[in-house]
Short mmCIF file of C-alpha atoms and ligand atoms in Angstrom, two decimals:
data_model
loop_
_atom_site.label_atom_id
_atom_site.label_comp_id
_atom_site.label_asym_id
_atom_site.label_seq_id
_atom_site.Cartn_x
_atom_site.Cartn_y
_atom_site.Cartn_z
CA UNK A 481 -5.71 -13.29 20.15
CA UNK A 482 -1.67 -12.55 20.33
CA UNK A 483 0.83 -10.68 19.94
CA UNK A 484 2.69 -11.16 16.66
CA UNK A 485 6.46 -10.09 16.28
CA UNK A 486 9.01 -10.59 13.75
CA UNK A 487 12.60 -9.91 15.28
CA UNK A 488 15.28 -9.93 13.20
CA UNK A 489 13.45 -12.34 10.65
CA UNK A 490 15.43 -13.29 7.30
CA UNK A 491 14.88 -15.92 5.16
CA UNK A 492 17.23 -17.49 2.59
CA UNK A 493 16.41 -19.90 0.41
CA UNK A 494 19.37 -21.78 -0.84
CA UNK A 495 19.34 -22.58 -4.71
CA UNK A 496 20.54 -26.01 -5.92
CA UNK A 497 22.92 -23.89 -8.39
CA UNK A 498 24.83 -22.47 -5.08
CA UNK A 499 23.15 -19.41 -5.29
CA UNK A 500 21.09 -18.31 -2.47
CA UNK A 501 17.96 -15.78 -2.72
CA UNK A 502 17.57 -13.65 0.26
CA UNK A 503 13.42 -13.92 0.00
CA UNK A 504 13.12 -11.84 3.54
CA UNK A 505 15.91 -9.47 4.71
CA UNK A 506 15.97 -8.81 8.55
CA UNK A 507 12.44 -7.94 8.76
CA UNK A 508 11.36 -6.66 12.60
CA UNK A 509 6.96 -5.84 12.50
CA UNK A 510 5.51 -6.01 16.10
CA UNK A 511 1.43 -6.95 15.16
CA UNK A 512 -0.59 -5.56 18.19
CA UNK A 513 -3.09 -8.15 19.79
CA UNK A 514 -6.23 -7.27 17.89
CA UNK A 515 -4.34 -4.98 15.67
CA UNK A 516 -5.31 -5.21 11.44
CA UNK A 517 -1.57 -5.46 10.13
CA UNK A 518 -1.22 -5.35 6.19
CA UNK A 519 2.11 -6.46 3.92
CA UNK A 520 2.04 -5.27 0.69
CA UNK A 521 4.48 -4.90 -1.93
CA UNK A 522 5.53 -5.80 -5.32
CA UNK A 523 5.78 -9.25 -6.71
CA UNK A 524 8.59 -11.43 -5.22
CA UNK A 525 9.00 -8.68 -2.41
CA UNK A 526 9.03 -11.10 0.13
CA UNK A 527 5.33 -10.91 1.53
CA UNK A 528 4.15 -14.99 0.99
CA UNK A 529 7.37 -15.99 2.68
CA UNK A 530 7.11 -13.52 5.79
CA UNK A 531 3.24 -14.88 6.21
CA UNK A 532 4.58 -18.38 5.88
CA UNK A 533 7.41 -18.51 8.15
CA UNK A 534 4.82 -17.29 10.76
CA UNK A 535 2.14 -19.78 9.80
CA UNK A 536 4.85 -22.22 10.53
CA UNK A 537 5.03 -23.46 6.79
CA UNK A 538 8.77 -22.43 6.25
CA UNK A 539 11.72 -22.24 8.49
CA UNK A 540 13.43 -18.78 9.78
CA UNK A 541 16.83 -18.56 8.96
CA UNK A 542 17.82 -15.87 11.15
CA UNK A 543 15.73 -14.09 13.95
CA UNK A 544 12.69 -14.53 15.93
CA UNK A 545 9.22 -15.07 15.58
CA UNK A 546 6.99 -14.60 18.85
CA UNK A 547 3.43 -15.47 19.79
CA UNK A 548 2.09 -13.26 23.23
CA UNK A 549 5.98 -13.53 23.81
CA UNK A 550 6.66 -17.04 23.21
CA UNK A 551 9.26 -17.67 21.08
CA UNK A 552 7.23 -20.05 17.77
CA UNK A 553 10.25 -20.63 15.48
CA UNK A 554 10.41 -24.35 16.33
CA UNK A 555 6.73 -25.09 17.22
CA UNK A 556 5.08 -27.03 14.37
CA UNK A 557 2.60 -25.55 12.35
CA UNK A 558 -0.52 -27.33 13.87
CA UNK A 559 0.30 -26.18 17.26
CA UNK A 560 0.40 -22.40 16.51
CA UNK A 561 -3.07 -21.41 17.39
CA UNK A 562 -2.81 -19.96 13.96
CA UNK A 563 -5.31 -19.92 10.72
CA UNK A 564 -4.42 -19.35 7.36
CA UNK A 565 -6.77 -18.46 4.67
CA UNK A 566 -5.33 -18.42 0.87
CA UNK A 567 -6.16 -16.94 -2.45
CA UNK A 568 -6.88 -20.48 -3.54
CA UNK A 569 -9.81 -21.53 -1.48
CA UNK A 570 -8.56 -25.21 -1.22
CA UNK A 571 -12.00 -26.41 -0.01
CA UNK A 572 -12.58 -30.08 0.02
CA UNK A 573 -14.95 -31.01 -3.01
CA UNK A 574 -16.88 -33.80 -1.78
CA UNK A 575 -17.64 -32.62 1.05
CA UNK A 576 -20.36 -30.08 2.20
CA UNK A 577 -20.16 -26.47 3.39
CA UNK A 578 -20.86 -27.62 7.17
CA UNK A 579 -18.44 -30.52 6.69
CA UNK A 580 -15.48 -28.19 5.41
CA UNK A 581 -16.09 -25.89 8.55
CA UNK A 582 -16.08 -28.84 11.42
CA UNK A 583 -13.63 -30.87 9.55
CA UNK A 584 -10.82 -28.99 11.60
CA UNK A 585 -11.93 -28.48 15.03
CA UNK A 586 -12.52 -32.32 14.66
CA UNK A 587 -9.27 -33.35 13.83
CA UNK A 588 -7.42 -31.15 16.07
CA UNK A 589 -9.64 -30.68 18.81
CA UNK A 590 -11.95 -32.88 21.33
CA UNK A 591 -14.62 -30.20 21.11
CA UNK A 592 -17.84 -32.64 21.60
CA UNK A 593 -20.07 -32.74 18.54
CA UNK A 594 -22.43 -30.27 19.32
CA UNK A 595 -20.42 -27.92 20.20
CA UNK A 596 -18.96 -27.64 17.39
CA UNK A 597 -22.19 -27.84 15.26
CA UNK A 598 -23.25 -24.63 16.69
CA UNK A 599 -20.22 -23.17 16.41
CA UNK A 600 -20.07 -23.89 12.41
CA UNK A 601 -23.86 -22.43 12.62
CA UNK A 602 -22.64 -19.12 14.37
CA UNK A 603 -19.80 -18.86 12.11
CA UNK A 604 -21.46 -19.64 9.44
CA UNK A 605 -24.45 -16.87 9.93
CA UNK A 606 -21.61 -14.55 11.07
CA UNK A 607 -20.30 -15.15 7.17
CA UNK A 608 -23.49 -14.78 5.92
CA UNK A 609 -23.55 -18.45 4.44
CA UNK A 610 -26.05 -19.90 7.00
CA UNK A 611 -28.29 -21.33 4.43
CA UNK A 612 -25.56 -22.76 2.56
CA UNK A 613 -24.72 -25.38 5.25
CA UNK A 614 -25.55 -28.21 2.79
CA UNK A 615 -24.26 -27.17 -0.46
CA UNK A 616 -20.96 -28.42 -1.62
CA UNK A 617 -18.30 -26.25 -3.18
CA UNK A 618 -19.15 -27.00 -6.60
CA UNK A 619 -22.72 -25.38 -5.98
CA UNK A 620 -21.34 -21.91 -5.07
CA UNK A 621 -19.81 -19.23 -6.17
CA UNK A 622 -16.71 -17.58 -6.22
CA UNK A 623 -17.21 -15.10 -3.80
CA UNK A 624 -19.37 -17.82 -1.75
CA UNK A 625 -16.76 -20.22 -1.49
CA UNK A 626 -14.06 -17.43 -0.36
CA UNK A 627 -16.53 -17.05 2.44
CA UNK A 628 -16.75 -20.71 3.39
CA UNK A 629 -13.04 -20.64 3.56
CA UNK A 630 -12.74 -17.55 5.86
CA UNK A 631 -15.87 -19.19 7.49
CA UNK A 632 -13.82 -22.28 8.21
CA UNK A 633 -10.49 -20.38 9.25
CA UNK A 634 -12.60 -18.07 11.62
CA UNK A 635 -14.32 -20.77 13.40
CA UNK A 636 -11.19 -22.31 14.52
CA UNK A 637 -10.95 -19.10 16.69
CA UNK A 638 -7.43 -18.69 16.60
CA UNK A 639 -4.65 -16.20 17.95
CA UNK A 640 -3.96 -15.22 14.66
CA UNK A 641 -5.04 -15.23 11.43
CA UNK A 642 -3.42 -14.99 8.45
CA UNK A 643 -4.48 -14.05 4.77
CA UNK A 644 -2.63 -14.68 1.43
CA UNK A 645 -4.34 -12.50 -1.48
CA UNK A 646 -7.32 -13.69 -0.37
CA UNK A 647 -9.75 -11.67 -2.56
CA UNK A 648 -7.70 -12.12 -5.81
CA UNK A 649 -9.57 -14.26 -7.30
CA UNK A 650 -13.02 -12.18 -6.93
CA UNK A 651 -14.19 -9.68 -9.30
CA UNK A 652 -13.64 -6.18 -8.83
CA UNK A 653 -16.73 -5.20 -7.40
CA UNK A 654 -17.31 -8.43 -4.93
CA UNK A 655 -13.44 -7.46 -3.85
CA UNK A 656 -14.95 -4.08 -2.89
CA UNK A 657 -17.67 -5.68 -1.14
CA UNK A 658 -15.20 -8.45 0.68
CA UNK A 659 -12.85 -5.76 1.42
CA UNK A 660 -15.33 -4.14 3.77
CA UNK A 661 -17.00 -6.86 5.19
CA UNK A 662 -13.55 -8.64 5.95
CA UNK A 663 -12.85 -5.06 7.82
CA UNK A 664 -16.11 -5.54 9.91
CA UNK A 665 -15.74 -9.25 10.80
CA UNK A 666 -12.20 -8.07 12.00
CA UNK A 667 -13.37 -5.24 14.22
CA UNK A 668 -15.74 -8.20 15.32
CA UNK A 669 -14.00 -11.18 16.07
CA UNK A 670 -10.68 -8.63 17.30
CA UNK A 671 -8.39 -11.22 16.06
CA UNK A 672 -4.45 -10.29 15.31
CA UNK A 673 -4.78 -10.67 11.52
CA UNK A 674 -1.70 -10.29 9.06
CA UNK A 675 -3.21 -9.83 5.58
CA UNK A 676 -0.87 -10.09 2.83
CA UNK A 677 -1.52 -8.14 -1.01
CA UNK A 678 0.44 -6.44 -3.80
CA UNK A 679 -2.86 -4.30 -4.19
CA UNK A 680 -1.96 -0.76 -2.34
CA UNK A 681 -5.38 0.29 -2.41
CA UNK A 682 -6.11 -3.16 -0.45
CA UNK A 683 -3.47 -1.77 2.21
CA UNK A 684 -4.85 1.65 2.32
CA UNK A 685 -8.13 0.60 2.70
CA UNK A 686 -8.32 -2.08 5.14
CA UNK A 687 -4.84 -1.76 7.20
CA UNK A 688 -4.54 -0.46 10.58
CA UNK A 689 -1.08 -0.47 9.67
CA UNK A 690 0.69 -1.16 6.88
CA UNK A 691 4.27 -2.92 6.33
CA UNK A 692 5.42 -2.31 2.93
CA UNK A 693 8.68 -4.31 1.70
CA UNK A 694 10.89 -4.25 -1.23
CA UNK A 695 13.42 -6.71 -2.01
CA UNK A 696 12.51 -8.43 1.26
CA UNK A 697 13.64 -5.62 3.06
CA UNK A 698 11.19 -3.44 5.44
CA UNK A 699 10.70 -0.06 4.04
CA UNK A 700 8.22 1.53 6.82
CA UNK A 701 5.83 0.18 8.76
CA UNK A 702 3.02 2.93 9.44
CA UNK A 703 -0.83 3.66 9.57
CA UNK A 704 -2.15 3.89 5.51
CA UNK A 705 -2.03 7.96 5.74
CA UNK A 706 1.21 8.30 7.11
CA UNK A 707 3.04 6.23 4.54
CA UNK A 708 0.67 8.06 2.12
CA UNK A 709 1.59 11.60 3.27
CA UNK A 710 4.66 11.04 5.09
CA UNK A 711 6.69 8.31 2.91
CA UNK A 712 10.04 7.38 4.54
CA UNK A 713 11.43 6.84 0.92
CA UNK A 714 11.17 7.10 -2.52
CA UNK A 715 9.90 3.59 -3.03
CA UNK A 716 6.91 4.22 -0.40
CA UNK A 717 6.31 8.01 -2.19
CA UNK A 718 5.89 5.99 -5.39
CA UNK A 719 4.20 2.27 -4.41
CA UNK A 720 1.62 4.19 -2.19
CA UNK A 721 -0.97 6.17 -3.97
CA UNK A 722 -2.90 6.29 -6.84
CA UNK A 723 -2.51 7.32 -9.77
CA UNK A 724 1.48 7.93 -8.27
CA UNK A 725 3.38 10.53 -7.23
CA UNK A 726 5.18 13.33 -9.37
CA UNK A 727 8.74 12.73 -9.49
CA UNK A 728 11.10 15.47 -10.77
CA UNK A 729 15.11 15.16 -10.56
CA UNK A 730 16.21 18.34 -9.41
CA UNK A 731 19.88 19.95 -8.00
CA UNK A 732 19.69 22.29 -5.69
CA UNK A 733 21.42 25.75 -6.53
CA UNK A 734 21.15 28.93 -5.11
CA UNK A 735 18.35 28.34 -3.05
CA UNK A 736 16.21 27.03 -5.49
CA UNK A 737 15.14 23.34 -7.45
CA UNK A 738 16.61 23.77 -10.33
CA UNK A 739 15.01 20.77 -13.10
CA UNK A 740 14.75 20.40 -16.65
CA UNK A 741 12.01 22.40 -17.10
CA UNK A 742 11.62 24.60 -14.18
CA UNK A 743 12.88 26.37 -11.33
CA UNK A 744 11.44 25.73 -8.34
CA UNK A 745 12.51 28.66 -5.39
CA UNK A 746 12.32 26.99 -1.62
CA UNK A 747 11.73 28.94 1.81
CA UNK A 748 13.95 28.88 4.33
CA UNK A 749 12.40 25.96 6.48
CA UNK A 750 12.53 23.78 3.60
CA UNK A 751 15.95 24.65 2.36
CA UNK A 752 16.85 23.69 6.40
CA UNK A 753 15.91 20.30 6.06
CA UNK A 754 17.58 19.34 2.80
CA UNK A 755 21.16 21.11 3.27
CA UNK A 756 24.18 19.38 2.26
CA UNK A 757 21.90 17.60 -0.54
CA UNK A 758 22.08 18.56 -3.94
CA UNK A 759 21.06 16.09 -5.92
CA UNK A 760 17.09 15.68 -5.17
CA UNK A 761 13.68 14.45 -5.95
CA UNK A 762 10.89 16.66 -5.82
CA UNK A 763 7.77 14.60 -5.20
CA UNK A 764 3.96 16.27 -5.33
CA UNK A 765 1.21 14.20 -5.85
CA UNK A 766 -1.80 14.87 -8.57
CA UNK A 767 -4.28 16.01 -5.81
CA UNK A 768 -1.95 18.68 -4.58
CA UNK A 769 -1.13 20.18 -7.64
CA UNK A 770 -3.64 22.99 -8.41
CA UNK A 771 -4.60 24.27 -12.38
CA UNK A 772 -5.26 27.96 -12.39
CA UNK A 773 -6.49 29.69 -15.60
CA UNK A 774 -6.08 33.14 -16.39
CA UNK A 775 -5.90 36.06 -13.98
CA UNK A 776 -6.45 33.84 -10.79
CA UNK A 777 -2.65 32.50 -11.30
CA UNK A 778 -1.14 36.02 -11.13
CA UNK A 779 -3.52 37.25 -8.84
CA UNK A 780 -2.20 34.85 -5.46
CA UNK A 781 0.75 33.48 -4.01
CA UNK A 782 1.92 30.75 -6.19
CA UNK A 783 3.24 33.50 -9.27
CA UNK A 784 5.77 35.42 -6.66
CA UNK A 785 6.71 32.53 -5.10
CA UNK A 786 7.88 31.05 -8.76
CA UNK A 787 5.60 27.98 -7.54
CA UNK A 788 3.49 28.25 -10.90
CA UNK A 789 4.40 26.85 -14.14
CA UNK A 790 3.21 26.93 -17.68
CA UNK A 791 1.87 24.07 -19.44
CA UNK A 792 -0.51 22.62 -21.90
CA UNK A 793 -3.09 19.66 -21.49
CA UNK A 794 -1.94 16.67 -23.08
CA UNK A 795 -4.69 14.17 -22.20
CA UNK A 796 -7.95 14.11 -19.97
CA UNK A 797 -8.61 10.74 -18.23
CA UNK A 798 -12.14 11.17 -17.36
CA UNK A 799 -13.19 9.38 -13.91
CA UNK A 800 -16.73 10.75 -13.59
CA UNK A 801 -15.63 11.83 -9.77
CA UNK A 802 -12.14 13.28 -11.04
CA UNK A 803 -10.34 13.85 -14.29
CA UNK A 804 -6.65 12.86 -14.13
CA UNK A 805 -5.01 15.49 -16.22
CA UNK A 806 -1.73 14.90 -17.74
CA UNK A 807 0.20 18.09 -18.52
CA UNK A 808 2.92 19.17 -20.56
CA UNK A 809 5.52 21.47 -19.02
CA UNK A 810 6.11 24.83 -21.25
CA UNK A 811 9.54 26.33 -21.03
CA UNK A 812 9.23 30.01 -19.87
CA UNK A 813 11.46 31.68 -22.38
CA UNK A 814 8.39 31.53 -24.26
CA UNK A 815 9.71 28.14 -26.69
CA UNK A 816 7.32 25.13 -26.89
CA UNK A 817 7.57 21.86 -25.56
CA UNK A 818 9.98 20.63 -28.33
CA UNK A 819 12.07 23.04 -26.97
CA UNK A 820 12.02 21.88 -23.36
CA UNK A 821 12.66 18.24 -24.52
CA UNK A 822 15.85 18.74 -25.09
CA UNK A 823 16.86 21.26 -21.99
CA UNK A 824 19.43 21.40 -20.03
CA UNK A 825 20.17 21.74 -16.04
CA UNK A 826 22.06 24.42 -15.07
CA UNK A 827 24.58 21.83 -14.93
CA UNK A 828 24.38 21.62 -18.71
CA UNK A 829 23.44 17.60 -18.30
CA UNK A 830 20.37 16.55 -19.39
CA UNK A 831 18.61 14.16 -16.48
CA UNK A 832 17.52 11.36 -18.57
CA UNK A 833 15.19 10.19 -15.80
CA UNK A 834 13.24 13.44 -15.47
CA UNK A 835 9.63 13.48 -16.12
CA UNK A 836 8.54 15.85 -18.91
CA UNK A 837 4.98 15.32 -17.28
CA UNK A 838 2.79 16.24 -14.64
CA UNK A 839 -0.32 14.28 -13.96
CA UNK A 840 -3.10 16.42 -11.87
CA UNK A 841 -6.26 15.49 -10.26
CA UNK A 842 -9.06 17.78 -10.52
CA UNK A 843 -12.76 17.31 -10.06
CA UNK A 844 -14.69 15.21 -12.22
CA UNK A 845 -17.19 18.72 -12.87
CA UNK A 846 -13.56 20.91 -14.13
CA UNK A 847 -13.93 20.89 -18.25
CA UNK A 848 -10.41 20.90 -19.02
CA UNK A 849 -9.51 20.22 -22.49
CA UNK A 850 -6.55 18.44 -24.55
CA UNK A 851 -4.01 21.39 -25.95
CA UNK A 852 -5.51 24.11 -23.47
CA UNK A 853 -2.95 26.04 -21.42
CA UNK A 854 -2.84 26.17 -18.03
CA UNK A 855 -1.28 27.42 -15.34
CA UNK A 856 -0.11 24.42 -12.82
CA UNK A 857 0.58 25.59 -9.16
CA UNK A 858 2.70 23.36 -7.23
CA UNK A 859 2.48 24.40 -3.39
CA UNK A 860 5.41 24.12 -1.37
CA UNK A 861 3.19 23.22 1.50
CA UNK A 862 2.89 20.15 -0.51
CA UNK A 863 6.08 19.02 -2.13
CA UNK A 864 8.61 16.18 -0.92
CA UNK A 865 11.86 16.02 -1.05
CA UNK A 866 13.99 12.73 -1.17
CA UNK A 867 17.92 12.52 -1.73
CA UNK A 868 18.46 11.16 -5.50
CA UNK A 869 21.22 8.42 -4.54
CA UNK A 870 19.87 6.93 -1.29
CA UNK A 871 15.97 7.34 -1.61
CA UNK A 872 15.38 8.58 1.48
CA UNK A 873 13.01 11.26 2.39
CA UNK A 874 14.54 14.85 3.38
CA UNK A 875 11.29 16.32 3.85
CA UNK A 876 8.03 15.37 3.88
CA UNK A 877 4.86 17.68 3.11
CA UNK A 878 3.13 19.63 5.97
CA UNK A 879 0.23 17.96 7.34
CA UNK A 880 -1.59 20.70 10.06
CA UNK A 881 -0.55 23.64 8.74
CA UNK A 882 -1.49 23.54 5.48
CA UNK A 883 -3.88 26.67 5.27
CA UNK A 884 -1.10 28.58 7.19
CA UNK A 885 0.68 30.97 4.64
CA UNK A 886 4.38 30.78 4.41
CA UNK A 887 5.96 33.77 6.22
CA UNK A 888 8.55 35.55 3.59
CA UNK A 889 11.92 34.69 4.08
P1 ADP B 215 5.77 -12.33 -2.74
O1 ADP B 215 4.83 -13.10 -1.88
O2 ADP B 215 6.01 -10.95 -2.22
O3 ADP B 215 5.38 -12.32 -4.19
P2 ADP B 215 7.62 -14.46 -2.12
O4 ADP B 215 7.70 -14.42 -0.64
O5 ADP B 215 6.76 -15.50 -2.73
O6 ADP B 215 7.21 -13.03 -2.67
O7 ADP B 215 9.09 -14.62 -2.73
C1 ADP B 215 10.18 -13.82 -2.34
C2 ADP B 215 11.43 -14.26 -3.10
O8 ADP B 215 11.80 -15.56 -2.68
C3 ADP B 215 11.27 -14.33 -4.60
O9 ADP B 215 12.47 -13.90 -5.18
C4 ADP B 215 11.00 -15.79 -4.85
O10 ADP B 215 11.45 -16.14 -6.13
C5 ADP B 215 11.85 -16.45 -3.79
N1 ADP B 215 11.28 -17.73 -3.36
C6 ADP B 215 10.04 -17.94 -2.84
N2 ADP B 215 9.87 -19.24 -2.52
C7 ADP B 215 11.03 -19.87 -2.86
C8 ADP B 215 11.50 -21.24 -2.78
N3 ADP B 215 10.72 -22.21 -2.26
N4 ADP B 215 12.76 -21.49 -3.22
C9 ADP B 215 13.55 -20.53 -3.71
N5 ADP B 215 13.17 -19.24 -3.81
C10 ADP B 215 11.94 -18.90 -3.39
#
């Protein structure tokens, strides 16, 4: 068990052409001893390389790696105290399920035989694959032989232990199942573990923390809900979260959000935290935005706050738990949606970006049908708001006071 940090870390990989790709971008992520840290991010983001360079598989260019400390940059691979399990399971063929697990305490330790027999038994029942001792690879199955291979990595009992996609190659429902029982044998065992995926929900579900990068570069490092609710950036508002977040390009005039197909007024505490920015994104996710029919959407805050907007149902993605609701805005001069396609900002330039939709999640009992109108509330309580050239977040939605009403401005 260790202490993991990344100080400073890049990586550049030079190209034979003379071109050189910057694969991690002064990355700093201190991994608490015993703490569950996940990287996720797109493809090519820079996650494989991070894990690497601590494994000891690829050099650092710039910065520091640390183990409890100790600065590891130059300390071979072998002598890390590290394991590394990867989405290939790389397990020897010929040889047996017991063999695969002792074959590296063997080679790199002088752990008498027995010993390390019952620690491949312990490890082995701790992985559920106790009976499987004398099978070879070929004789198991996917999910079995992902087992053996965490089963052989675990055994080791190292300071750290790292994971490359290592579910991918499962089906969805024995990922589910892997997913958890990874998260147990973690609490378990209480070893530093770095687990790298481009799957969000992965991060979500099993991170203490999450480290999300783009373009090798850190965006935040945080626990799942606070990049979920409390994104740094526009990149985090939209990679975290499923289906994604709303986004609207607004300007900000008089007071208000003004969009393409809306006007959006803002309270005074809001309007406090994104002066001197004009050009915006208003982010809401599906959850937060609420459908009202009929009476109920004049009847309560959201109609004299202007936070409630006409629309009509385009499509109904039925979940069985939730339907994902895709809406249509209607303009509020009374034309149709034709008519908002082609509207302008107050401005008088069209946003090309902006989203004519709004997707909403609602419970999997709601009937809502295709070309119905409804009435979609977005709460203020709820919104984000991130500044259109640099990304970043201005304001983030309000996470205790949610059933507190707004006092008027
Ligand atoms: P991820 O794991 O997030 O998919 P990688 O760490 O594998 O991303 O790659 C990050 C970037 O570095 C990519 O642009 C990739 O093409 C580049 N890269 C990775 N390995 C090498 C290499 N050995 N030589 C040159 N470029 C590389």
């Amino acid at each position: 068990m260790a202490r993991t940090e990344l100080d400073h870390v890049t990586k550049v990989y030079a190209e034979s052409a003379g071109s050189d790709v910057v694969a991690v971008d002064d990355v700093s992520i201190d991994v608490a001893d015993g703490e569950f840290l996940v990287l996720v991010g797109p493809s090519g983001c820079g996650k494989s390389t991070t894990l690497r360079m601590v494994a000891g598989l690829e050099t650092v260019t710039e910065g520091e790696i640390r183990l409890d400390g100790r600065v590891i940059n130059d300390v071979p691979a072998k002598d890390r105290d590290i394991a590394m399990v990867f989405q290939s399971y790389a397990l020897y063929p010929h040889m047996t399920v017991r063999e695969n697990m002792s074959f590296g305490l063997e080679e790199s330790t002088d752990m008498p035989d027995d010993e390390i027999r019952e620690r491949v038994e312990r490890t082995a029942e701790t992985m559920d694959i106790g009976d499987l001792l004398d099978r070879t690879p070929g004789e198991l199955s996917g999910g079995q032989q992902q087992r053996v291979a965490l089963g052989r990595a675990i055994v080791r009992d190292p300071a750290v232990f790292l994971l490359d996609e290592p579910l991918s190659n499962l089906d969805a429902k024995l990922r589910g199942e892997m997913r958890t029982e990874l998260q147990r044998l973690q609490d378990e065992l209480d070893v530093t573990t770095i687990y790298v995926t481009h799957d969000q929900t992965e991060a979500m579900t099993m991170g203490d923390r999450i480290a999300i990068l783009d373009g090798g570069r850190l965006q935040q490092v945080g626990t799942p809900l606070e990049c979920y609710h409390e994104p740094r950036n526009l990149f985090v508002a939209g990679f975290v979260g499923e289906p994604p977040m709303n986004f609207f390009e607004v300007n900000l005039t008089d007071g208000a959000l003004v969009g393409a197909n809306f006007e959006y007024p803002l309270s005074e505490a809001t309007l406090a935290d994104v002066r001197g920015h004009d050009e915006l994104v208003l982010g809401i996710r599906p959850e937060d935005v609420e459908l009202v029919v009929g009476d109920e959407s004049r009847s309560s805050g959201g109609a004299e706050t202007g936070h409630d907007f006409r629309t009509t149902v385009d499509v109904v993605e039925p979940l069985g738990n939730e339907n994902q609701v895709h809406l249509r805005f209607v303009r509020g001069d009374g034309a149709d949606e034709q008519g908002g396609r082609g509207g302008a900002t107050a401005e008088g330039e069209r946003t090309e970006a902006n989203a004519e939709e709004l997707v909403a999640t609602v419970s999997g009992m709601r009937q809502v049908e295709p070309r119905q109108d409804v009435v979609a509330r977005i709460p203020e309580d709820a919104i984000q708001l991130f500044d259109r050239e640099t990304g970043e977040a201005l304001h983030n939605r309000e996470l205790e006071s949610a059933e507190v009403a707004e006092p008027n401005p």
